[in-house]
Amino acid sequence: MMTQQLVRRAPRLVAVATTKIATSQARSFTSDTKLKGASNTLLVLGGLGSAFLAYEYAAGAGVAGQTKDVGANKVPDLNNLGPSDRIDYSPAITIEDVERRLNAGAFSCRDGNVRGVERYDGAELGSNAINEDASVHGKFESPLKTGDGSEWMAWGVFDGHNGWHTSKLLTKQLLPYVQQALRNIEPENGVISDAQIHEAIGSAFRNLDDALVKSAKVIIESDLPYSEKVEKLKPAQSGACALLTLYDPSSGKLHVANTGDCRAVIGYKTPDGKWKARALTKDQTGRNKDEIARLKAQFPDEPNIFLSKGRVYGMMPSRTFGDGLYKWDKELRGRLRDEYNDFRQPSDSRYPGFGDGPYLTASPVVNTIELPKSGHPCVLIQATDGLWDTMGNQNAIDLVSRWSDLQKSPQPEHETNTSVQSPEPVRFGNRAACWYSEARATYQDSNAAVHLIRNGLGGKHDEMVRGALSFTSPLSRWIRDDATVQVVFFGGRRGE
């Protein structure tokens, strides 16, 4: 099993938005592998939530299947491409490959010196050719003019779609917008209310999205080089859901802001010793009754807005950052289609009545809860829908609570349910996507987020997990989505 990266101190802030090479390419290399004909060793550079591969050739070095002195005017030698009497298939994914992929972006942070937080873990697993998820985590100075000045903590997951540009931008800019809005709050009679915090966070989300989306017309009419215009338009043309949780240790409160269909769930231990899951967010999609009512009231003359059940003119989340095609008027959409290659807008033939919108909003639903006092542990799980597509809220809390118990009081190996060969057949396809089963539950990982992802893929059913990871983009998206998971363990508010 690959060892996760352990961070002994909570980072000031870490943004995770990585671009990984395909596993089929990476699998054949190790840290001591040398490229054929090359004098330099392949270097594998690991970082928090990312992996970078770097190599270079010595002067005159070649690669397999090419002559040594391949240059601009040399013709490659094609005599030894492969066998002619059989198909030379790529090798199947191995258990070692599974461990590398599940743990590639995993981390554990402890001893952050933030009151009440014992530890938090994170992990990610891509499905798209380039993972469209991103995340952020760490601590920062208290932004409020009240309280005892204790450092706050933040955890955020961002689920990108139609590209990774919006989710990547959010890792760098959403929290600064929120911090500034919180700094601007003026206490009322020496107190800052939850309602003031909610409004500040909401305004920060909306202001950032406005800066992205409403600048499009200015950008295309500017004198900037065409290539620079294209680059500036990308975060507004692609989109992302965002879930940001802020922890204020001086009040013991969690402020959870959600735009889209990422989800946060908290688990409490009840007096009878069982753990109970409580959702802190609602998935904001075309299946959410509140969202349906809101949009129907906003667009009473557009009956086709929910023509695709559960979707807003074909879009699953009803609140997002970016996604300018659902927020720009027809004239601007037309210019972007004709001049900037933006062909993703819903067609009039499929969605009659698709007008000027805006049909989507980045305005979040903000929820605040106060954590239990000292001696009452609880756990927060927040993740993109790639996890929640595979398990329910209570499933996740049960898996993590049991995992936590085993970490504190290790059980015999057979009780942790490590990988086994199972007679259960493996089938993925139509109506057969990845899904958690208690009968396949395993507790073999040392990282709680990796633990959840593995169980969503098949748990201790080794062949099922390998099968799920054998499919690559675009086929993999039919059975699993990009998944980013953060698990935070609170030990009660010490000193109270």
Coordinates of C-alpha atoms in Angstrom, one line a residue:
M1 CA 0.0 0.0 0.0
M2 CA 1.3 3.4 -0.9
T3 CA 1.9 5.7 2.1
Q4 CA 0.0 8.9 2.1
Q5 CA 1.7 12.2 2.5
L6 CA 1.4 13.3 6.2
V7 CA 1.5 17.0 6.9
R8 CA 2.2 17.7 10.5
R9 CA 1.0 21.2 10.4
A10 CA -2.1 22.5 8.8
P11 CA -1.0 24.6 5.7
R12 CA -1.6 28.3 5.6
L13 CA -3.6 27.6 2.5
V14 CA -3.2 24.9 -0.2
A15 CA -5.0 25.1 -3.5
V16 CA -5.2 21.8 -5.4
A17 CA -5.9 21.9 -9.1
T18 CA -3.9 19.3 -10.9
T19 CA -3.4 18.1 -14.5
K20 CA -2.3 14.5 -14.5
I21 CA -1.1 12.4 -17.4
A22 CA -3.1 9.3 -18.2
T23 CA -2.5 6.3 -16.0
S24 CA -1.8 4.1 -19.0
Q25 CA 1.2 6.4 -19.7
A26 CA 2.4 6.8 -16.1
R27 CA 2.1 3.1 -15.1
S28 CA 5.1 1.9 -17.0
F29 CA 7.5 4.3 -15.2
T30 CA 9.1 4.1 -11.8
S31 CA 11.4 6.5 -10.0
D32 CA 14.4 4.5 -11.1
T33 CA 13.3 3.8 -14.7
K34 CA 15.5 5.0 -17.5
L35 CA 14.2 5.8 -20.9
K36 CA 15.6 3.6 -23.6
G37 CA 18.6 5.3 -25.0
A38 CA 18.5 8.2 -22.6
S39 CA 21.2 8.9 -20.0
N40 CA 18.9 10.8 -17.6
T41 CA 16.7 9.1 -15.0
L42 CA 13.0 9.8 -14.9
L43 CA 12.2 12.0 -11.9
V44 CA 8.9 11.6 -10.1
L45 CA 8.3 14.8 -8.1
G46 CA 5.5 14.5 -5.5
G47 CA 3.6 17.4 -4.0
L48 CA 0.5 17.9 -1.9
G49 CA -2.4 16.8 -4.1
S50 CA -0.3 16.7 -7.2
A51 CA 2.3 14.6 -9.0
F52 CA 4.7 15.9 -11.6
L53 CA 6.7 13.9 -14.0
A54 CA 9.9 15.4 -15.3
Y55 CA 12.5 14.0 -17.6
E56 CA 14.9 15.1 -20.2
Y57 CA 17.1 13.5 -22.8
A58 CA 20.8 13.9 -23.1
A59 CA 22.0 15.3 -26.3
G60 CA 21.5 12.8 -29.1
A61 CA 19.4 10.4 -27.0
G62 CA 16.5 8.7 -28.5
V63 CA 13.3 6.8 -27.6
A64 CA 12.1 3.3 -28.2
G65 CA 11.2 2.6 -31.8
Q66 CA 13.4 5.5 -33.2
T67 CA 17.0 5.7 -34.3
K68 CA 19.4 7.1 -31.8
D69 CA 20.1 10.3 -33.7
V70 CA 16.6 11.3 -34.6
G71 CA 16.5 14.9 -35.5
A72 CA 14.5 17.4 -37.5
N73 CA 15.6 15.9 -40.8
K74 CA 15.9 12.2 -39.8
V75 CA 13.4 9.6 -40.8
P76 CA 12.2 7.3 -38.0
D77 CA 13.0 3.6 -38.3
L78 CA 9.7 1.6 -38.4
N79 CA 11.2 -1.9 -38.5
N80 CA 10.5 -2.8 -34.9
L81 CA 7.2 -1.3 -34.1
G82 CA 5.6 -4.5 -32.8
P83 CA 4.7 -8.2 -33.5
S84 CA 3.0 -9.2 -36.7
D85 CA 1.5 -12.5 -35.6
R86 CA -0.5 -11.4 -32.6
I87 CA -2.1 -8.4 -30.8
D88 CA 0.3 -6.8 -28.3
Y89 CA -2.2 -5.7 -25.7
S90 CA -1.5 -3.3 -22.9
P91 CA -1.2 -5.0 -19.5
A92 CA -4.2 -5.0 -17.2
I93 CA -4.2 -2.6 -14.2
T94 CA -2.5 -4.1 -11.1
I95 CA -3.2 -3.8 -7.4
E96 CA -0.1 -1.6 -7.2
D97 CA -1.6 0.6 -9.9
V98 CA -4.8 0.9 -7.8
E99 CA -2.8 2.0 -4.8
R100 CA -0.9 4.6 -6.7
R101 CA -4.0 6.1 -8.2
L102 CA -6.0 6.2 -5.0
N103 CA -3.2 7.7 -3.0
A104 CA -1.7 10.1 -5.7
G105 CA -3.4 13.2 -4.3
A106 CA -4.0 12.0 -0.7
F107 CA -2.9 14.0 2.3
S108 CA -3.4 14.1 6.1
C109 CA -3.0 17.3 8.2
R110 CA -2.6 17.2 12.0
D111 CA -1.4 19.5 14.7
G112 CA -2.6 22.6 13.0
N113 CA -2.9 24.3 16.4
V114 CA -6.5 25.3 15.7
R115 CA -8.8 24.7 18.7
G116 CA -11.2 21.8 18.1
V117 CA -9.7 20.3 14.9
E118 CA -7.9 17.0 15.5
R119 CA -7.1 16.1 12.0
Y120 CA -8.3 16.3 8.4
D121 CA -7.7 14.0 5.4
G122 CA -8.2 14.6 1.7
A123 CA -8.0 12.7 -1.6
E124 CA -9.0 12.9 -5.2
L125 CA -9.6 10.5 -8.1
G126 CA -10.1 11.7 -11.6
S127 CA -12.4 10.2 -14.3
N128 CA -12.2 12.7 -17.0
A129 CA -9.1 12.8 -19.2
I130 CA -8.1 15.9 -17.2
N131 CA -9.6 16.0 -13.7
E132 CA -12.1 18.9 -13.6
D133 CA -12.3 18.9 -9.8
A134 CA -10.1 21.1 -7.6
S135 CA -9.9 21.9 -3.8
V136 CA -8.5 24.2 -1.2
H137 CA -7.7 23.8 2.5
G138 CA -5.7 25.5 5.3
K139 CA -5.9 28.2 7.9
F140 CA -5.9 32.0 7.8
E141 CA -6.2 35.0 10.1
S142 CA -9.6 35.7 11.6
P143 CA -11.3 38.1 9.2
L144 CA -13.8 39.5 11.7
K145 CA -13.6 42.6 13.9
T146 CA -14.9 40.6 16.9
G147 CA -13.9 37.3 18.5
D148 CA -10.6 36.4 20.2
G149 CA -8.5 36.6 17.1
S150 CA -8.0 32.8 16.7
E151 CA -7.0 31.6 13.2
W152 CA -9.9 30.2 11.1
M153 CA -9.8 27.2 8.9
A154 CA -11.2 26.7 5.4
W155 CA -12.0 23.6 3.4
G156 CA -13.4 23.8 -0.2
V157 CA -14.2 21.5 -3.0
F158 CA -15.0 22.6 -6.6
D159 CA -16.6 20.4 -9.2
G160 CA -15.8 21.7 -12.7
H161 CA -17.6 20.9 -15.9
N162 CA -17.0 21.8 -19.5
G163 CA -13.4 22.1 -18.6
W164 CA -11.3 22.7 -15.5
H165 CA -10.7 26.5 -15.9
T166 CA -13.4 27.7 -13.5
S167 CA -12.7 25.2 -10.7
K168 CA -8.9 26.0 -10.9
L169 CA -9.6 29.7 -10.7
L170 CA -11.8 29.2 -7.6
T171 CA -9.0 27.6 -5.7
K172 CA -7.1 30.9 -5.9
Q173 CA -9.7 33.6 -5.8
L174 CA -12.9 32.5 -4.0
L175 CA -11.5 32.6 -0.5
P176 CA -9.8 36.0 -0.9
Y177 CA -13.1 37.4 -2.1
V178 CA -14.9 35.9 0.9
Q179 CA -12.2 37.1 3.3
Q180 CA -12.4 40.7 2.1
A181 CA -16.2 40.6 2.4
L182 CA -16.0 39.3 6.0
R183 CA -13.4 42.0 6.9
N184 CA -15.9 44.7 5.8
I185 CA -18.6 43.6 8.2
E186 CA -19.3 46.2 10.9
P187 CA -20.4 44.9 14.2
E188 CA -23.8 45.9 15.5
N189 CA -23.7 46.6 19.2
G190 CA -20.3 44.8 19.3
V191 CA -21.7 41.7 17.7
I192 CA -21.5 40.2 14.2
S193 CA -24.6 38.0 13.5
D194 CA -24.8 34.9 11.5
A195 CA -27.0 36.7 9.1
Q196 CA -24.3 39.3 8.4
I197 CA -21.8 36.5 7.8
H198 CA -24.2 34.8 5.4
E199 CA -24.8 38.0 3.4
A200 CA -21.1 38.7 3.2
I201 CA -20.3 35.3 1.9
G202 CA -23.1 35.4 -0.5
S203 CA -22.0 38.8 -1.9
A204 CA -18.5 37.5 -2.3
F205 CA -19.7 34.6 -4.4
R206 CA -21.9 36.8 -6.5
N207 CA -19.2 39.5 -7.0
L208 CA -16.6 36.9 -8.1
D209 CA -19.0 35.4 -10.6
D210 CA -20.0 38.8 -11.9
A211 CA -16.4 39.6 -12.4
L212 CA -16.0 36.5 -14.5
V213 CA -19.2 36.5 -16.5
K214 CA -20.0 40.2 -17.0
S215 CA -16.5 41.0 -18.2
A216 CA -16.9 38.9 -21.4
K217 CA -18.3 41.7 -23.6
V218 CA -15.5 44.1 -22.4
I219 CA -12.9 41.4 -23.2
I220 CA -14.0 40.7 -26.7
E221 CA -14.3 44.4 -27.5
S222 CA -10.9 45.2 -26.1
D223 CA -7.7 45.7 -28.0
L224 CA -6.1 42.6 -26.4
P225 CA -4.5 40.0 -28.6
Y226 CA -7.0 37.3 -29.7
S227 CA -5.1 34.6 -27.8
E228 CA -5.3 36.6 -24.6
K229 CA -9.0 37.2 -25.0
V230 CA -9.5 33.4 -25.4
E231 CA -7.6 32.7 -22.2
K232 CA -9.6 35.3 -20.2
L233 CA -12.9 33.9 -21.5
K234 CA -12.2 30.3 -20.4
P235 CA -13.3 30.6 -16.7
A236 CA -16.6 32.2 -17.8
Q237 CA -17.2 29.7 -20.6
S238 CA -16.6 26.6 -18.5
G239 CA -18.3 26.2 -15.1
A240 CA -18.0 24.8 -11.6
C241 CA -20.0 24.1 -8.5
A242 CA -18.5 25.3 -5.2
L243 CA -18.7 24.2 -1.6
L244 CA -16.7 26.3 1.0
T245 CA -16.7 25.6 4.7
L246 CA -15.2 28.1 7.2
Y247 CA -14.5 27.2 10.8
D248 CA -14.4 29.9 13.5
P249 CA -12.8 28.3 16.6
S250 CA -13.7 31.3 18.8
S251 CA -17.4 30.7 18.4
G252 CA -17.2 27.0 17.5
K253 CA -19.2 27.6 14.4
L254 CA -19.1 26.1 10.9
H255 CA -20.3 28.4 8.1
V256 CA -21.1 26.3 5.0
A257 CA -21.7 27.9 1.7
N258 CA -22.9 25.8 -1.3
T259 CA -23.4 26.7 -4.9
G260 CA -24.4 23.6 -6.9
D261 CA -24.4 19.9 -6.1
C262 CA -21.3 19.3 -4.0
R263 CA -22.4 18.1 -0.5
A264 CA -21.4 18.5 3.1
V265 CA -22.5 16.0 5.8
I266 CA -21.7 16.1 9.5
G267 CA -21.9 13.1 11.8
Y268 CA -22.6 13.1 15.5
K269 CA -22.2 10.3 18.0
T270 CA -25.6 9.8 19.8
P271 CA -26.0 8.8 23.5
D272 CA -26.5 5.1 22.4
G273 CA -23.1 5.1 20.8
K274 CA -24.4 5.2 17.2
W275 CA -23.4 7.8 14.6
K276 CA -26.1 9.9 12.9
A277 CA -25.6 11.8 9.6
R278 CA -27.0 15.3 9.1
A279 CA -26.8 17.0 5.7
L280 CA -25.6 20.6 5.9
T281 CA -26.4 21.3 2.2
K282 CA -29.0 20.4 -0.4
D283 CA -28.0 19.5 -3.9
Q284 CA -29.0 22.5 -6.0
T285 CA -30.3 20.8 -9.2
G286 CA -33.4 20.6 -11.3
R287 CA -34.6 17.9 -8.9
N288 CA -34.6 20.2 -5.9
K289 CA -38.2 21.4 -5.3
D290 CA -37.0 24.8 -3.9
E291 CA -34.9 25.4 -7.0
I292 CA -37.7 24.4 -9.3
A293 CA -40.1 26.8 -7.6
R294 CA -37.5 29.6 -7.7
L295 CA -36.8 29.2 -11.4
K296 CA -40.4 28.8 -12.4
A297 CA -41.2 32.1 -10.5
Q298 CA -38.3 33.8 -12.2
F299 CA -39.2 32.6 -15.7
P300 CA -43.0 32.0 -15.7
D301 CA -43.2 32.2 -19.5
E302 CA -40.7 29.5 -20.2
P303 CA -42.4 26.2 -19.7
N304 CA -39.5 24.3 -21.4
I305 CA -36.9 25.3 -18.8
F306 CA -37.2 21.8 -17.2
L307 CA -37.9 19.9 -20.4
S308 CA -35.1 17.6 -19.5
K309 CA -36.2 16.2 -16.1
G310 CA -33.9 17.3 -13.3
R311 CA -32.0 19.7 -15.5
V312 CA -32.2 23.4 -16.3
Y313 CA -32.3 23.6 -20.1
G314 CA -30.0 20.6 -20.0
M315 CA -27.8 21.7 -17.1
M316 CA -27.8 19.5 -14.0
P317 CA -26.8 22.1 -11.3
S318 CA -29.1 25.1 -11.0
R319 CA -26.4 27.2 -9.3
T320 CA -22.8 27.5 -10.6
F321 CA -19.9 29.7 -11.2
G322 CA -19.1 30.5 -14.8
D323 CA -21.3 28.9 -17.4
G324 CA -21.7 32.1 -19.2
L325 CA -23.9 30.5 -21.9
Y326 CA -26.7 30.3 -19.3
K327 CA -26.1 33.9 -18.1
W328 CA -25.3 35.9 -21.3
D329 CA -28.0 37.4 -23.6
K330 CA -28.6 36.0 -27.0
E331 CA -26.6 38.6 -28.8
L332 CA -23.5 38.0 -26.8
R333 CA -23.9 34.3 -27.0
G334 CA -24.1 34.6 -30.8
R335 CA -20.9 36.6 -31.0
L336 CA -19.0 34.1 -28.8
R337 CA -20.3 31.2 -30.9
D338 CA -19.3 32.9 -34.2
E339 CA -16.0 34.5 -33.1
Y340 CA -14.8 32.5 -30.1
N341 CA -15.7 28.9 -30.9
D342 CA -18.3 28.6 -28.2
F343 CA -20.8 26.0 -29.6
R344 CA -22.0 24.5 -26.3
Q345 CA -25.2 26.5 -25.9
P346 CA -28.5 24.6 -25.9
S347 CA -30.1 24.6 -29.3
D348 CA -33.4 26.2 -30.1
S349 CA -34.6 23.0 -31.7
R350 CA -34.0 21.0 -28.5
Y351 CA -35.0 23.7 -26.0
P352 CA -37.5 26.1 -27.6
G353 CA -37.7 29.3 -25.8
F354 CA -34.1 29.4 -24.5
G355 CA -33.8 33.1 -24.0
D356 CA -31.6 35.7 -22.3
G357 CA -31.6 34.3 -18.8
P358 CA -29.7 34.4 -16.6
Y359 CA -30.8 30.8 -15.8
L360 CA -28.0 30.0 -13.4
T361 CA -26.7 31.9 -10.4
A362 CA -23.6 31.6 -8.2
S363 CA -25.4 32.9 -5.2
P364 CA -24.9 30.3 -2.4
V365 CA -27.1 28.8 0.2
V366 CA -25.3 29.5 3.5
N367 CA -25.8 27.4 6.6
T368 CA -24.3 27.9 10.1
I369 CA -24.1 25.3 12.8
E370 CA -22.4 25.3 16.2
L371 CA -20.2 22.3 17.0
P372 CA -20.7 20.3 20.2
K373 CA -18.8 21.3 23.3
S374 CA -15.7 19.4 24.5
G375 CA -16.0 15.6 24.8
H376 CA -18.5 15.3 21.9
P377 CA -16.6 14.4 18.8
C378 CA -18.1 14.8 15.3
V379 CA -16.9 14.5 11.7
L380 CA -17.4 16.6 8.6
I381 CA -17.4 15.0 5.2
Q382 CA -17.6 17.2 2.1
A383 CA -17.1 16.1 -1.4
T384 CA -18.0 16.6 -5.1
D385 CA -20.8 14.5 -6.5
G386 CA -18.3 11.8 -7.7
L387 CA -18.4 10.4 -4.1
W388 CA -22.1 11.0 -3.5
D389 CA -23.0 9.2 -6.7
T390 CA -21.6 6.1 -5.1
M391 CA -23.0 6.2 -1.5
G392 CA -25.6 7.9 0.7
N393 CA -24.9 10.3 3.6
Q394 CA -25.3 7.7 6.4
N395 CA -23.2 5.2 4.5
A396 CA -20.3 7.7 4.5
I397 CA -20.6 8.6 8.2
D398 CA -20.8 4.9 9.1
L399 CA -17.7 4.1 7.1
V400 CA -15.7 7.0 8.6
S401 CA -16.8 6.4 12.2
R402 CA -16.0 2.7 12.0
W403 CA -12.7 3.6 10.3
S404 CA -11.9 6.1 13.1
D405 CA -12.6 3.5 15.8
L406 CA -10.2 1.0 14.1
Q407 CA -7.5 3.7 13.9
K408 CA -7.7 4.2 17.7
S409 CA -8.0 0.5 18.6
P410 CA -6.5 -1.6 15.8
Q411 CA -8.3 -4.8 15.2
P412 CA -6.9 -8.1 13.9
E413 CA -6.2 -7.9 10.2
H414 CA -9.2 -10.2 9.2
E415 CA -11.5 -7.7 10.9
T416 CA -10.4 -4.8 8.7
N417 CA -11.6 -6.6 5.6
T418 CA -8.7 -6.2 3.4
S419 CA -9.0 -6.9 -0.4
V420 CA -10.2 -10.4 -1.2
Q421 CA -11.2 -12.4 -4.3
S422 CA -15.0 -12.5 -4.5
P423 CA -17.4 -14.7 -6.4
E424 CA -19.6 -11.7 -7.0
P425 CA -19.5 -10.9 -10.8
V426 CA -18.1 -7.6 -12.0
R427 CA -20.3 -5.8 -14.4
F428 CA -20.2 -2.1 -15.4
G429 CA -22.4 -0.5 -18.0
N430 CA -26.0 0.5 -18.5
R431 CA -27.5 0.8 -15.0
A432 CA -24.4 -0.7 -13.5
A433 CA -22.2 2.2 -12.2
C434 CA -20.0 2.2 -9.1
W435 CA -22.0 1.9 -5.8
Y436 CA -21.1 1.1 -2.2
S437 CA -22.2 -2.1 -0.6
E438 CA -21.9 -2.8 3.1
A439 CA -21.0 -6.4 2.3
R440 CA -17.9 -5.2 0.5
A441 CA -16.9 -2.6 3.1
T442 CA -13.1 -2.5 3.8
Y443 CA -11.0 -0.5 6.3
Q444 CA -7.5 -1.1 5.0
D445 CA -6.5 2.6 4.2
S446 CA -4.8 5.0 6.6
N447 CA -6.5 8.0 5.0
A448 CA -10.2 8.5 5.6
A449 CA -10.8 10.2 2.3
V450 CA -9.1 7.4 0.3
H451 CA -11.1 5.0 2.5
L452 CA -14.4 6.5 1.2
I453 CA -13.3 6.6 -2.4
R454 CA -12.2 2.9 -2.4
N455 CA -15.4 1.8 -0.8
G456 CA -17.4 3.6 -3.4
L457 CA -15.5 1.7 -6.2
G458 CA -16.0 -1.8 -4.7
G459 CA -14.4 -1.9 -1.3
K460 CA -12.7 -5.2 -0.6
H461 CA -13.8 -6.7 -3.9
D462 CA -10.4 -6.3 -5.5
E463 CA -11.5 -7.2 -9.0
M464 CA -14.4 -4.7 -8.9
V465 CA -12.1 -1.9 -7.9
R466 CA -9.6 -2.8 -10.6
G467 CA -12.4 -3.0 -13.1
A468 CA -13.8 0.4 -12.2
L469 CA -10.3 1.9 -12.7
S470 CA -9.7 0.1 -15.9
F471 CA -12.1 2.3 -17.9
T472 CA -10.6 5.5 -19.1
S473 CA -12.2 8.7 -20.4
P474 CA -14.7 9.0 -22.0
L475 CA -16.1 5.5 -21.1
S476 CA -15.2 6.0 -17.4
R477 CA -17.6 8.8 -17.1
W478 CA -20.6 6.4 -17.6
I479 CA -19.7 4.6 -14.3
R480 CA -18.0 7.2 -12.1
D481 CA -17.3 10.9 -12.0
D482 CA -14.3 12.9 -10.8
A483 CA -14.3 12.6 -7.0
T484 CA -12.7 15.0 -4.5
V485 CA -13.2 14.2 -0.7
Q486 CA -12.3 16.0 2.5
V487 CA -12.9 14.5 5.9
V488 CA -12.5 16.7 9.1
F489 CA -12.4 15.3 12.6
F490 CA -13.5 17.6 15.4
G491 CA -12.7 16.6 18.9
G492 CA -14.9 19.1 20.7
R493 CA -14.0 22.7 21.5
R494 CA -11.1 22.4 24.0
G495 CA -11.0 24.7 26.9
E496 CA -14.8 25.0 27.4

